């Protein structure tokens, strides 16, 4: 349309008819168009070949991935089966057996202590739990066969259990018996402290101070623990 308008303008202006086109222009244009078409066809063919090659590589990679995934899934399934029916079953059976053995051991009655040292150990454990009745019973049982230091320890345990049961008169006597059995032993100062504490609990401050005086006379250099306890009891008894 633009060309038509230009021709119309030339005709209207009196420019005359346009000269005929050159005889060699058309063949040159046709040749150029043919070369361009051939190049485009070659380029299209090349791109199609590259696309086919890439599709083949993608298909190969996809097949490899599927095979590896299947092999891995099979290996996982085999391991799970082995764990459930082989080693895993044995490992699970071991804790179950141990639990059963532990339950049986707890259900079975524990043997009562019979030897003096076993009775003392059981009685001291009961004393720490404030099970004074059991401590009292074990102490009396130990005293039946205990000798030497075991007998002193059993007598001291008996005094402690009696004090825990608030039987202060009996505990004062038991503490003094523990002192009298071994007046030079390491238990002696604690035994005299026990005598004083029991007498204070009974309200007999005078006798409690006498026990502390005996402690001070026979053990002028007691341990810090014994000295501190003696000071506390002396203050409670108003001892001079």
Coordinates of N, CA and C in Angstrom, one line a residue:
X1 N 0.8 -1.2 0.0 CA 0.0 0.0 0.0 C 0.9 1.2 0.0
X2 N 2.0 1.2 0.7 CA 2.9 2.4 0.7 C 3.5 2.6 -0.7
X3 N 3.8 1.4 -1.3 CA 4.4 1.5 -2.6 C 3.4 2.1 -3.6
X4 N 2.1 1.6 -3.5 CA 1.1 2.1 -4.4 C 0.9 3.6 -4.2
X5 N 0.9 4.0 -2.9 CA 0.8 5.5 -2.7 C 1.9 6.3 -3.3
X6 N 3.1 5.7 -3.2 CA 4.3 6.4 -3.7 C 4.2 6.5 -5.3
X7 N 3.7 5.4 -5.9 CA 3.5 5.4 -7.4 C 2.5 6.4 -7.8
X8 N 1.4 6.5 -7.0 CA 0.3 7.4 -7.3 C 0.8 8.9 -7.2
X9 N 1.6 9.1 -6.2 CA 2.2 10.4 -6.0 C 3.1 10.8 -7.2
X10 N 3.9 9.9 -7.6 CA 4.8 10.1 -8.8 C 4.0 10.4 -10.0
X11 N 3.0 9.6 -10.2 CA 2.1 9.8 -11.4 C 1.4 11.2 -11.4
X12 N 1.0 11.5 -10.2 CA 0.2 12.8 -10.1 C 1.2 14.0 -10.2
X13 N 2.4 13.8 -9.8 CA 3.4 14.9 -10.0 C 4.0 15.0 -11.4
X14 N 3.6 14.1 -12.3 CA 4.1 14.1 -13.6 C 5.4 13.5 -13.8
X15 N 5.8 12.7 -12.9 CA 7.2 12.1 -13.0 C 7.2 11.0 -14.1
X16 N 6.1 10.6 -14.6 CA 6.1 9.7 -15.7 C 6.1 8.3 -15.1
X17 N 6.1 7.3 -16.0 CA 6.1 5.9 -15.6 C 7.4 5.5 -15.1
X18 N 7.3 4.6 -14.1 CA 8.5 4.1 -13.5 C 9.3 3.2 -14.5
X19 N 10.6 3.2 -14.4 CA 11.3 2.4 -15.3 C 11.1 0.9 -15.0
X20 N 11.2 0.0 -15.9 CA 11.0 -1.4 -15.6 C 12.1 -1.9 -14.8
X21 N 11.8 -2.9 -14.0 CA 12.8 -3.4 -13.1 C 13.9 -4.1 -13.9
X22 N 15.1 -4.1 -13.3 CA 16.3 -4.7 -13.9 C 16.0 -6.2 -14.1
X23 N 16.5 -6.7 -15.3 CA 16.3 -8.1 -15.6 C 17.1 -9.0 -14.7
X24 N 18.2 -8.5 -14.1 CA 19.1 -9.3 -13.2 C 18.7 -9.3 -11.7
X25 N 17.8 -8.4 -11.3 CA 17.5 -8.3 -9.9 C 16.8 -9.5 -9.4
X26 N 15.8 -10.0 -10.1 CA 15.0 -11.1 -9.6 C 15.8 -12.4 -9.4
X27 N 16.7 -12.8 -10.3 CA 17.5 -14.0 -10.0 C 18.4 -13.8 -8.8
X28 N 18.9 -12.6 -8.6 CA 19.8 -12.4 -7.4 C 19.0 -12.6 -6.1
X29 N 17.8 -12.0 -6.1 CA 17.0 -12.2 -4.9 C 16.6 -13.6 -4.6
X30 N 16.2 -14.3 -5.7 CA 15.8 -15.7 -5.6 C 17.0 -16.6 -5.0
X31 N 18.2 -16.3 -5.5 CA 19.4 -17.0 -5.0 C 19.6 -16.8 -3.5
X32 N 19.4 -15.5 -3.1 CA 19.7 -15.2 -1.7 C 18.6 -15.9 -0.8
X33 N 17.4 -15.9 -1.3 CA 16.3 -16.6 -0.5 C 16.6 -18.1 -0.4
X34 N 17.1 -18.7 -1.5 CA 17.3 -20.1 -1.5 C 18.4 -20.5 -0.5
X35 N 19.5 -19.6 -0.5 CA 20.6 -19.9 0.5 C 20.1 -19.8 1.9
X36 N 19.3 -18.8 2.2 CA 18.8 -18.6 3.6 C 17.9 -19.8 4.0
X37 N 17.1 -20.3 3.1 CA 16.2 -21.4 3.4 C 17.0 -22.7 3.7
X38 N 18.1 -22.9 2.9 CA 18.9 -24.1 3.1 C 19.6 -24.0 4.5
X39 N 20.0 -22.8 4.9 CA 20.7 -22.6 6.2 C 19.7 -22.9 7.3
X40 N 18.5 -22.4 7.1 CA 17.5 -22.6 8.2 C 17.1 -24.1 8.3
X41 N 17.0 -24.8 7.2 CA 16.7 -26.2 7.2 C 17.8 -27.0 7.9
X42 N 19.1 -26.6 7.6 CA 20.2 -27.3 8.2 C 20.2 -27.0 9.8
X43 N 19.9 -25.8 10.1 CA 19.8 -25.5 11.6 C 18.7 -26.2 12.3
X44 N 17.6 -26.3 11.6 CA 16.4 -27.1 12.2 C 16.8 -28.6 12.4
X45 N 17.5 -29.1 11.3 CA 17.9 -30.5 11.4 C 18.9 -30.8 12.5
X46 N 19.8 -29.8 12.7 CA 20.8 -30.0 13.8 C 20.1 -29.9 15.1
X47 N 19.2 -29.0 15.3 CA 18.5 -28.9 16.6 C 17.6 -30.1 16.9
X48 N 17.0 -30.6 15.9 CA 16.2 -31.9 16.1 C 17.1 -33.0 16.5
X49 N 18.3 -33.1 15.9 CA 19.2 -34.2 16.2 C 19.7 -34.1 17.7
X50 N 20.0 -32.8 18.0 CA 20.5 -32.6 19.4 C 19.4 -32.9 20.4
X51 N 18.1 -32.6 20.0 CA 17.0 -32.9 20.9 C 16.8 -34.4 21.1
X52 N 17.0 -35.2 19.9 CA 16.9 -36.6 20.0 C 18.0 -37.2 20.9
X53 N 19.2 -36.7 20.7 CA 20.3 -37.2 21.6 C 20.1 -36.9 23.1
X54 N 19.6 -35.7 23.4 CA 19.3 -35.4 24.8 C 18.2 -36.3 25.3
X55 N 17.2 -36.5 24.5 CA 16.1 -37.4 25.0 C 16.6 -38.8 25.3
X56 N 17.5 -39.3 24.4 CA 18.1 -40.6 24.7 C 18.9 -40.6 26.0
X57 N 19.7 -39.6 26.2 CA 20.5 -39.5 27.5 C 19.6 -39.5 28.7
X58 N 18.5 -38.7 28.6 CA 17.5 -38.6 29.7 C 16.9 -39.9 30.0
X59 N 16.5 -40.6 28.9 CA 15.9 -42.0 29.1 C 16.9 -42.9 29.7
X60 N 18.2 -42.9 29.4 CA 19.2 -43.7 30.0 C 19.4 -43.4 31.5
X61 N 19.4 -42.1 31.8 CA 19.6 -41.8 33.2 C 18.4 -42.2 34.0
X62 N 17.2 -42.0 33.4 CA 15.9 -42.4 34.1 C 15.9 -43.9 34.4
X63 N 16.4 -44.7 33.4 CA 16.4 -46.2 33.7 C 17.4 -46.5 34.7
X64 N 18.6 -45.9 34.7 CA 19.6 -46.2 35.7 C 19.1 -45.8 37.1
X65 N 18.4 -44.7 37.2 CA 17.9 -44.2 38.5 C 16.8 -45.2 39.0
X66 N 16.0 -45.7 38.2 CA 14.9 -46.6 38.6 C 15.5 -47.9 39.0
X67 N 16.6 -48.4 38.4 CA 17.2 -49.6 38.8 C 17.9 -49.5 40.1
X68 N 18.6 -48.4 40.3 CA 19.3 -48.2 41.6 C 18.2 -48.0 42.8
X69 N 17.1 -47.3 42.5 CA 16.1 -47.2 43.5 C 15.5 -48.5 43.9
X70 N 15.3 -49.4 42.9 CA 14.7 -50.7 43.2 C 15.7 -51.5 44.0
X71 N 17.0 -51.5 43.6 CA 18.0 -52.2 44.4 C 18.1 -51.8 45.8
X72 N 18.0 -50.5 46.0 CA 18.1 -49.9 47.4 C 16.9 -50.3 48.2
X73 N 15.7 -50.3 47.6 CA 14.5 -50.7 48.3 C 14.5 -52.1 48.7
X74 N 15.1 -53.0 47.8 CA 15.2 -54.4 48.1 C 16.2 -54.6 49.3
X75 N 17.3 -53.9 49.3 CA 18.2 -54.0 50.4 C 17.7 -53.6 51.7
X76 N 16.9 -52.5 51.7 CA 16.3 -52.0 53.0 C 15.3 -53.1 53.5
X77 N 14.5 -53.6 52.6 CA 13.5 -54.6 52.9 C 14.2 -55.9 53.5
X78 N 15.3 -56.3 52.9 CA 16.0 -57.5 53.4 C 16.6 -57.2 54.8
X79 N 17.1 -56.0 55.0 CA 17.7 -55.7 56.3 C 16.6 -55.7 57.4
X80 N 15.4 -55.1 57.1 CA 14.3 -55.1 58.0 C 13.9 -56.5 58.3
X81 N 13.8 -57.3 57.4 CA 13.4 -58.7 57.6 C 14.4 -59.4 58.5
X82 N 15.7 -59.2 58.2 CA 16.7 -59.9 59.0 C 16.7 -59.4 60.5
X83 N 16.4 -58.0 60.6 CA 16.4 -57.5 62.0 C 15.2 -58.0 62.8
X84 N 14.1 -58.2 62.1 CA 12.9 -58.7 62.8 C 12.9 -60.2 63.1
X85 N 13.6 -61.0 62.3 CA 13.6 -62.4 62.4 C 14.9 -63.0 62.8
X86 N 16.0 -62.2 62.8 CA 17.3 -62.8 63.1 C 17.9 -62.1 64.3
X87 N 18.9 -61.3 64.1 CA 19.6 -60.7 65.2 C 18.8 -59.8 66.0
X88 N 17.8 -59.1 65.4 CA 16.9 -58.2 66.1 C 16.1 -58.9 67.1
X89 N 15.6 -60.1 66.7 CA 14.8 -60.9 67.7 C 15.6 -61.4 68.8
X90 N 16.9 -61.8 68.6 CA 17.8 -62.2 69.7 C 18.1 -61.0 70.6
X91 N 18.3 -59.8 70.0 CA 18.6 -58.7 70.9 C 17.4 -58.3 71.7
X92 N 16.2 -58.4 71.1 CA 15.0 -58.1 71.9 C 14.7 -59.1 73.0
X93 N 15.1 -60.4 72.7 CA 14.9 -61.4 73.7 C 15.8 -61.3 74.9
X94 N 17.0 -60.7 74.7 CA 17.9 -60.5 75.9 C 17.3 -59.6 76.9
X95 N 16.9 -58.4 76.6 CA 16.3 -57.5 77.6 C 15.1 -58.1 78.2
X96 N 14.3 -58.8 77.4 CA 13.1 -59.5 78.0 C 13.4 -60.5 79.0
X97 N 14.5 -61.3 78.7 CA 14.9 -62.3 79.7 C 15.5 -61.6 80.9
X98 N 16.2 -60.5 80.7 CA 16.8 -59.8 81.9 C 15.7 -59.2 82.8
X99 N 14.6 -58.7 82.1 CA 13.5 -58.1 82.9 C 12.8 -59.2 83.7
X100 N 12.6 -60.4 83.0 CA 12.0 -61.5 83.7 C 12.8 -61.9 84.9
X101 N 14.1 -62.0 84.7 CA 15.0 -62.4 85.8 C 14.9 -61.4 87.0
X102 N 14.9 -60.1 86.6 CA 14.8 -59.1 87.6 C 13.5 -59.1 88.4
X103 N 12.4 -59.4 87.7 CA 11.1 -59.5 88.3 C 11.1 -60.7 89.2
X104 N 11.7 -61.8 88.8 CA 11.7 -63.0 89.7 C 12.5 -62.7 90.9
X105 N 13.6 -62.0 90.7 CA 14.5 -61.7 91.9 C 13.8 -60.8 92.9
X106 N 13.0 -59.8 92.4 CA 12.2 -59.0 93.3 C 11.1 -59.7 94.0
X107 N 10.5 -60.6 93.2 CA 9.4 -61.4 93.8 C 9.9 -62.3 94.8
X108 N 11.1 -62.9 94.7 CA 11.6 -63.8 95.7 C 11.9 -63.1 97.0
X109 N 11.5 -63.7 98.1 CA 11.8 -63.1 99.4 C 13.3 -63.0 99.7
X110 N 13.7 -61.9 100.2 CA 15.1 -61.8 100.5 C 15.5 -62.5 101.8
X111 N 16.7 -63.1 101.8 CA 17.1 -63.9 102.9 C 17.4 -62.9 104.1
X112 N 16.9 -63.3 105.3 CA 17.1 -62.4 106.4 C 18.5 -62.5 106.9
X113 N 19.2 -61.4 107.3 CA 20.6 -61.4 107.7 C 20.6 -62.2 109.0
X114 N 21.7 -63.0 109.2 CA 21.9 -63.8 110.3 C 23.2 -63.5 111.1
X115 N 24.3 -63.2 110.3 CA 25.6 -62.9 111.0 C 25.6 -61.5 111.6
X116 N 26.4 -61.3 112.7 CA 26.4 -60.0 113.3 C 26.7 -58.9 112.4
X117 N 27.7 -59.0 111.5 CA 28.0 -57.9 110.6 C 26.8 -57.6 109.7
X118 N 26.2 -58.7 109.2 CA 25.0 -58.5 108.3 C 23.8 -57.9 109.0
X119 N 23.6 -58.3 110.3 CA 22.6 -57.7 111.1 C 22.9 -56.2 111.4
X120 N 24.1 -55.9 111.7 CA 24.5 -54.5 111.9 C 24.3 -53.6 110.7
X121 N 24.7 -54.2 109.5 CA 24.5 -53.4 108.3 C 23.0 -53.2 108.0
X122 N 22.2 -54.2 108.2 CA 20.8 -54.1 107.9 C 20.2 -53.1 109.0
X123 N 20.6 -53.2 110.2 CA 20.1 -52.3 111.2 C 20.5 -50.8 111.0
X124 N 21.7 -50.6 110.5 CA 22.1 -49.2 110.3 C 21.4 -48.6 109.1
X125 N 21.1 -49.5 108.1 CA 20.3 -49.0 106.9 C 18.9 -48.7 107.4
X126 N 18.3 -49.5 108.2 CA 17.0 -49.2 108.7 C 17.0 -47.9 109.6
X127 N 18.0 -47.7 110.3 CA 18.1 -46.5 111.2 C 18.1 -45.2 110.3
X128 N 18.9 -45.3 109.2 CA 18.9 -44.1 108.3 C 17.6 -43.9 107.6
X129 N 16.8 -44.9 107.5 CA 15.4 -44.7 106.9 C 14.4 -44.4 108.0
X130 N 14.9 -44.3 109.2 CA 14.0 -44.0 110.4 C 13.1 -45.1 110.7
X131 N 13.5 -46.3 110.3 CA 12.7 -47.5 110.6 C 13.3 -48.1 111.9
X132 N 13.0 -47.4 113.0 CA 13.6 -47.7 114.3 C 13.2 -49.1 114.8
X133 N 12.1 -49.6 114.5 CA 11.7 -50.9 115.0 C 12.6 -52.0 114.4
X134 N 12.8 -51.9 113.1 CA 13.7 -52.9 112.5 C 15.1 -52.7 113.0
X135 N 15.6 -51.5 113.1 CA 16.9 -51.3 113.7 C 17.1 -51.9 115.1
X136 N 16.0 -51.7 115.9 CA 16.0 -52.3 117.3 C 16.1 -53.8 117.2
X137 N 15.3 -54.4 116.3 CA 15.3 -55.8 116.2 C 16.6 -56.4 115.7
X138 N 17.2 -55.7 114.7 CA 18.5 -56.2 114.2 C 19.6 -56.0 115.3
X139 N 19.6 -55.0 116.0 CA 20.6 -54.7 117.1 C 20.5 -55.8 118.2
X140 N 19.3 -56.1 118.6 CA 19.2 -57.2 119.6 C 19.6 -58.6 119.1
X141 N 19.3 -58.8 117.8 CA 19.7 -60.1 117.2 C 21.2 -60.2 117.1
X142 N 21.9 -59.0 116.7 CA 23.3 -59.0 116.6 C 24.0 -59.2 118.0
X143 N 23.4 -58.7 119.0 CA 24.0 -58.7 120.4 C 24.1 -60.2 120.9
X144 N 23.2 -61.1 120.3 CA 23.2 -62.4 120.8 C 24.5 -63.2 120.5
X145 N 25.1 -62.8 119.3 CA 26.3 -63.5 118.9 C 27.5 -62.6 118.7
X146 N 27.4 -61.3 118.8 CA 28.4 -60.4 118.5 C 29.5 -60.4 119.6
X147 N 30.7 -60.2 119.2 CA 31.9 -60.1 120.1 C 32.8 -58.9 119.7
X148 N 33.5 -58.5 120.7 CA 34.5 -57.4 120.4 C 33.8 -56.1 120.0
X149 N 34.4 -55.6 118.9 CA 33.9 -54.3 118.4 C 32.5 -54.4 117.8
X150 N 32.1 -55.6 117.3 CA 30.8 -55.9 116.8 C 29.8 -55.7 117.9
X151 N 30.1 -56.2 119.1 CA 29.2 -56.1 120.2 C 29.0 -54.6 120.7
X152 N 30.1 -53.8 120.7 CA 30.0 -52.4 121.0 C 29.1 -51.7 120.0
X153 N 29.3 -52.0 118.7 CA 28.5 -51.4 117.6 C 27.1 -51.8 117.8
X154 N 26.8 -53.0 118.1 CA 25.4 -53.5 118.2 C 24.8 -52.8 119.4
X155 N 25.5 -52.6 120.5 CA 24.9 -51.9 121.7 C 24.6 -50.5 121.4
X156 N 25.5 -49.8 120.6 CA 25.3 -48.4 120.2 C 24.1 -48.3 119.3
X157 N 24.0 -49.3 118.4 CA 22.8 -49.3 117.5 C 21.5 -49.5 118.3
X158 N 21.6 -50.3 119.3 CA 20.4 -50.5 120.1 C 20.0 -49.2 120.8
X159 N 21.0 -48.5 121.3 CA 20.7 -47.2 122.0 C 20.1 -46.2 121.0
X160 N 20.7 -46.1 119.8 CA 20.1 -45.2 118.8 C 18.7 -45.5 118.5
X161 N 18.4 -46.8 118.3 CA 17.0 -47.2 117.9 C 16.1 -46.9 119.0
X162 N 16.5 -47.1 120.3 CA 15.6 -46.8 121.4 C 15.4 -45.3 121.5
X163 N 16.4 -44.5 121.2 CA 16.2 -43.0 121.2 C 15.2 -42.6 120.1
X164 N 15.4 -43.3 118.9 CA 14.5 -43.0 117.8 C 13.0 -43.4 118.2
X165 N 12.9 -44.4 119.0 CA 11.5 -44.8 119.4 C 11.0 -44.0 120.6
X166 N 11.8 -43.0 121.0 CA 11.5 -42.1 122.2 C 11.4 -42.9 123.5
X167 N 12.2 -44.0 123.6 CA 12.3 -44.7 124.8 C 13.6 -44.2 125.5
X168 N 13.5 -43.0 126.0 CA 14.7 -42.3 126.4 C 15.4 -42.9 127.7
X169 N 14.6 -43.4 128.6 CA 15.2 -44.0 129.8 C 16.0 -45.3 129.4
X170 N 15.4 -46.1 128.5 CA 16.1 -47.3 128.1 C 17.3 -46.9 127.2
X171 N 17.2 -45.9 126.4 CA 18.3 -45.5 125.5 C 19.4 -44.9 126.3
X172 N 19.2 -44.2 127.4 CA 20.3 -43.7 128.3 C 21.0 -44.9 128.9
X173 N 20.3 -45.9 129.3 CA 21.0 -47.1 129.9 C 21.8 -47.8 128.8
X174 N 21.2 -47.9 127.6 CA 21.9 -48.6 126.5 C 23.2 -47.8 126.1
X175 N 23.1 -46.5 126.0 CA 24.3 -45.7 125.7 C 25.3 -45.9 126.7
X176 N 25.0 -45.9 128.0 CA 26.0 -46.1 129.1 C 26.6 -47.5 129.0
X177 N 25.8 -48.5 128.7 CA 26.4 -49.8 128.5 C 27.4 -49.9 127.4
X178 N 27.1 -49.1 126.3 CA 28.0 -49.1 125.1 C 29.3 -48.4 125.6
X179 N 29.2 -47.4 126.4 CA 30.4 -46.7 127.0 C 31.2 -47.7 127.9
X180 N 30.5 -48.3 128.8 CA 31.1 -49.2 129.8 C 31.8 -50.4 129.2
X181 N 31.2 -50.9 128.0 CA 31.9 -52.1 127.4 C 33.2 -51.8 126.8
X182 N 33.4 -50.5 126.4 CA 34.7 -50.1 125.8 C 35.0 -48.6 126.1
X183 N 35.4 -48.3 127.3 CA 35.5 -46.9 127.7 C 36.6 -46.1 127.0
X184 N 37.5 -46.8 126.3 CA 38.6 -46.1 125.6 C 38.4 -46.2 124.1
X185 N 37.3 -46.7 123.6 CA 37.2 -46.8 122.2 C 36.7 -45.5 121.6
X186 N 36.6 -45.5 120.3 CA 36.2 -44.3 119.6 C 34.7 -44.1 119.8
X187 N 33.9 -45.2 120.2 CA 32.5 -45.1 120.4 C 32.2 -44.4 121.8
X188 N 33.2 -44.4 122.7 CA 32.9 -44.0 124.1 C 32.4 -42.5 124.1
X189 N 33.1 -41.6 123.5 CA 32.6 -40.2 123.5 C 31.2 -40.0 123.0
X190 N 30.9 -40.7 121.9 CA 29.5 -40.6 121.3 C 28.5 -41.3 122.3
X191 N 28.9 -42.4 123.0 CA 28.0 -43.0 123.9 C 27.7 -42.1 125.1
X192 N 28.7 -41.3 125.6 CA 28.4 -40.4 126.7 C 27.5 -39.2 126.2
X193 N 27.8 -38.8 124.9 CA 26.9 -37.8 124.4 C 25.4 -38.3 124.3
X194 N 25.3 -39.6 123.9 CA 24.0 -40.2 123.8 C 23.3 -40.2 125.2
X195 N 24.1 -40.5 126.2 CA 23.6 -40.6 127.6 C 23.0 -39.2 128.0
X196 N 23.8 -38.1 127.7 CA 23.4 -36.8 128.0 C 22.2 -36.4 127.3
X197 N 22.1 -36.7 125.9 CA 20.9 -36.3 125.1 C 19.7 -37.0 125.6
X198 N 19.8 -38.3 126.0 CA 18.6 -39.0 126.5 C 18.1 -38.5 127.8
X199 N 19.1 -38.1 128.7 CA 18.7 -37.6 130.0 C 18.1 -36.2 129.8
X200 N 18.6 -35.4 128.9 CA 17.9 -34.1 128.6 C 16.5 -34.3 128.1
X201 N 16.3 -35.3 127.2 CA 14.9 -35.6 126.8 C 14.0 -36.0 127.9
X202 N 14.6 -36.6 128.9 CA 13.8 -36.9 130.1 C 13.6 -35.8 131.1
X203 N 14.3 -34.7 130.8 CA 14.2 -33.5 131.7 C 15.1 -33.6 132.9
X204 N 16.1 -34.5 132.9 CA 17.0 -34.7 134.0 C 18.3 -33.9 133.7
X205 N 18.3 -32.6 133.8 CA 19.4 -31.8 133.4 C 20.6 -32.1 134.3
X206 N 20.4 -32.3 135.6 CA 21.6 -32.5 136.5 C 22.4 -33.8 136.0
X207 N 21.7 -34.9 135.8 CA 22.3 -36.1 135.4 C 23.0 -35.9 134.0
X208 N 22.3 -35.1 133.1 CA 22.9 -34.9 131.8 C 24.2 -34.1 131.9
X209 N 24.3 -33.1 132.8 CA 25.5 -32.4 133.0 C 26.6 -33.3 133.6
X210 N 26.2 -34.2 134.5 CA 27.2 -35.1 135.0 C 27.8 -36.0 133.9
X211 N 27.0 -36.4 132.9 CA 27.5 -37.2 131.8 C 28.5 -36.4 131.0
X212 N 28.1 -35.1 130.8 CA 29.0 -34.2 130.0 C 30.3 -34.0 130.8
X213 N 30.2 -33.9 132.1 CA 31.4 -33.7 132.9 C 32.3 -34.9 132.8
X214 N 31.8 -36.1 132.8 CA 32.6 -37.3 132.6 C 33.2 -37.3 131.3
X215 N 32.5 -36.9 130.3 CA 33.0 -36.8 128.9 C 34.2 -35.8 128.9
X216 N 34.1 -34.7 129.5 CA 35.2 -33.7 129.5 C 36.4 -34.2 130.2
X217 N 36.1 -34.9 131.3 CA 37.3 -35.4 132.1 C 38.0 -36.5 131.5
X218 N 37.3 -37.4 130.8 CA 38.0 -38.6 130.2 C 38.5 -38.3 128.8
X219 N 37.9 -37.3 128.2 CA 38.3 -37.0 126.8 C 38.5 -35.5 126.7
X220 N 39.6 -35.0 127.2 CA 39.9 -33.6 127.2 C 40.1 -33.0 125.8
X221 N 40.4 -33.8 124.9 CA 40.7 -33.3 123.5 C 39.8 -34.1 122.5
X222 N 38.5 -33.9 122.6 CA 37.6 -34.7 121.7 C 37.7 -34.1 120.3
X223 N 37.0 -34.8 119.4 CA 36.9 -34.3 118.0 C 36.0 -33.0 118.0
X224 N 36.1 -32.3 116.9 CA 35.4 -31.1 116.8 C 33.9 -31.4 116.9
X225 N 33.5 -32.4 116.2 CA 32.1 -32.8 116.2 C 31.6 -33.1 117.6
X226 N 32.3 -33.9 118.4 CA 31.9 -34.2 119.7 C 31.9 -32.9 120.6
X227 N 33.0 -32.1 120.5 CA 33.1 -30.9 121.3 C 31.9 -29.9 121.0
X228 N 31.5 -29.8 119.7 CA 30.4 -28.9 119.4 C 29.1 -29.5 119.9
X229 N 28.9 -30.8 119.8 CA 27.6 -31.4 120.4 C 27.6 -31.2 121.9
X230 N 28.7 -31.4 122.6 CA 28.8 -31.2 124.0 C 28.4 -29.8 124.5
X231 N 28.9 -28.8 123.7 CA 28.6 -27.4 124.0 C 27.1 -27.2 123.9
X232 N 26.4 -27.8 122.8 CA 25.0 -27.6 122.6 C 24.2 -28.2 123.8
X233 N 24.6 -29.4 124.2 CA 23.9 -30.1 125.3 C 24.1 -29.4 126.6
X234 N 25.4 -28.8 126.8 CA 25.6 -28.1 128.0 C 24.8 -26.8 128.1
X235 N 24.6 -26.2 127.0 CA 23.7 -25.0 127.0 C 22.3 -25.4 127.3
X236 N 21.8 -26.5 126.8 CA 20.4 -26.9 127.0 C 20.2 -27.3 128.5
X237 N 21.3 -27.9 129.1 CA 21.2 -28.3 130.5 C 21.6 -27.3 131.5
X238 N 22.1 -26.1 131.0 CA 22.5 -25.1 131.9 C 23.7 -25.5 132.8
X239 N 24.6 -26.3 132.1 CA 25.7 -26.9 132.8 C 26.8 -25.8 133.1
X240 N 27.4 -25.9 134.3 CA 28.5 -24.9 134.6 C 29.9 -25.5 134.3

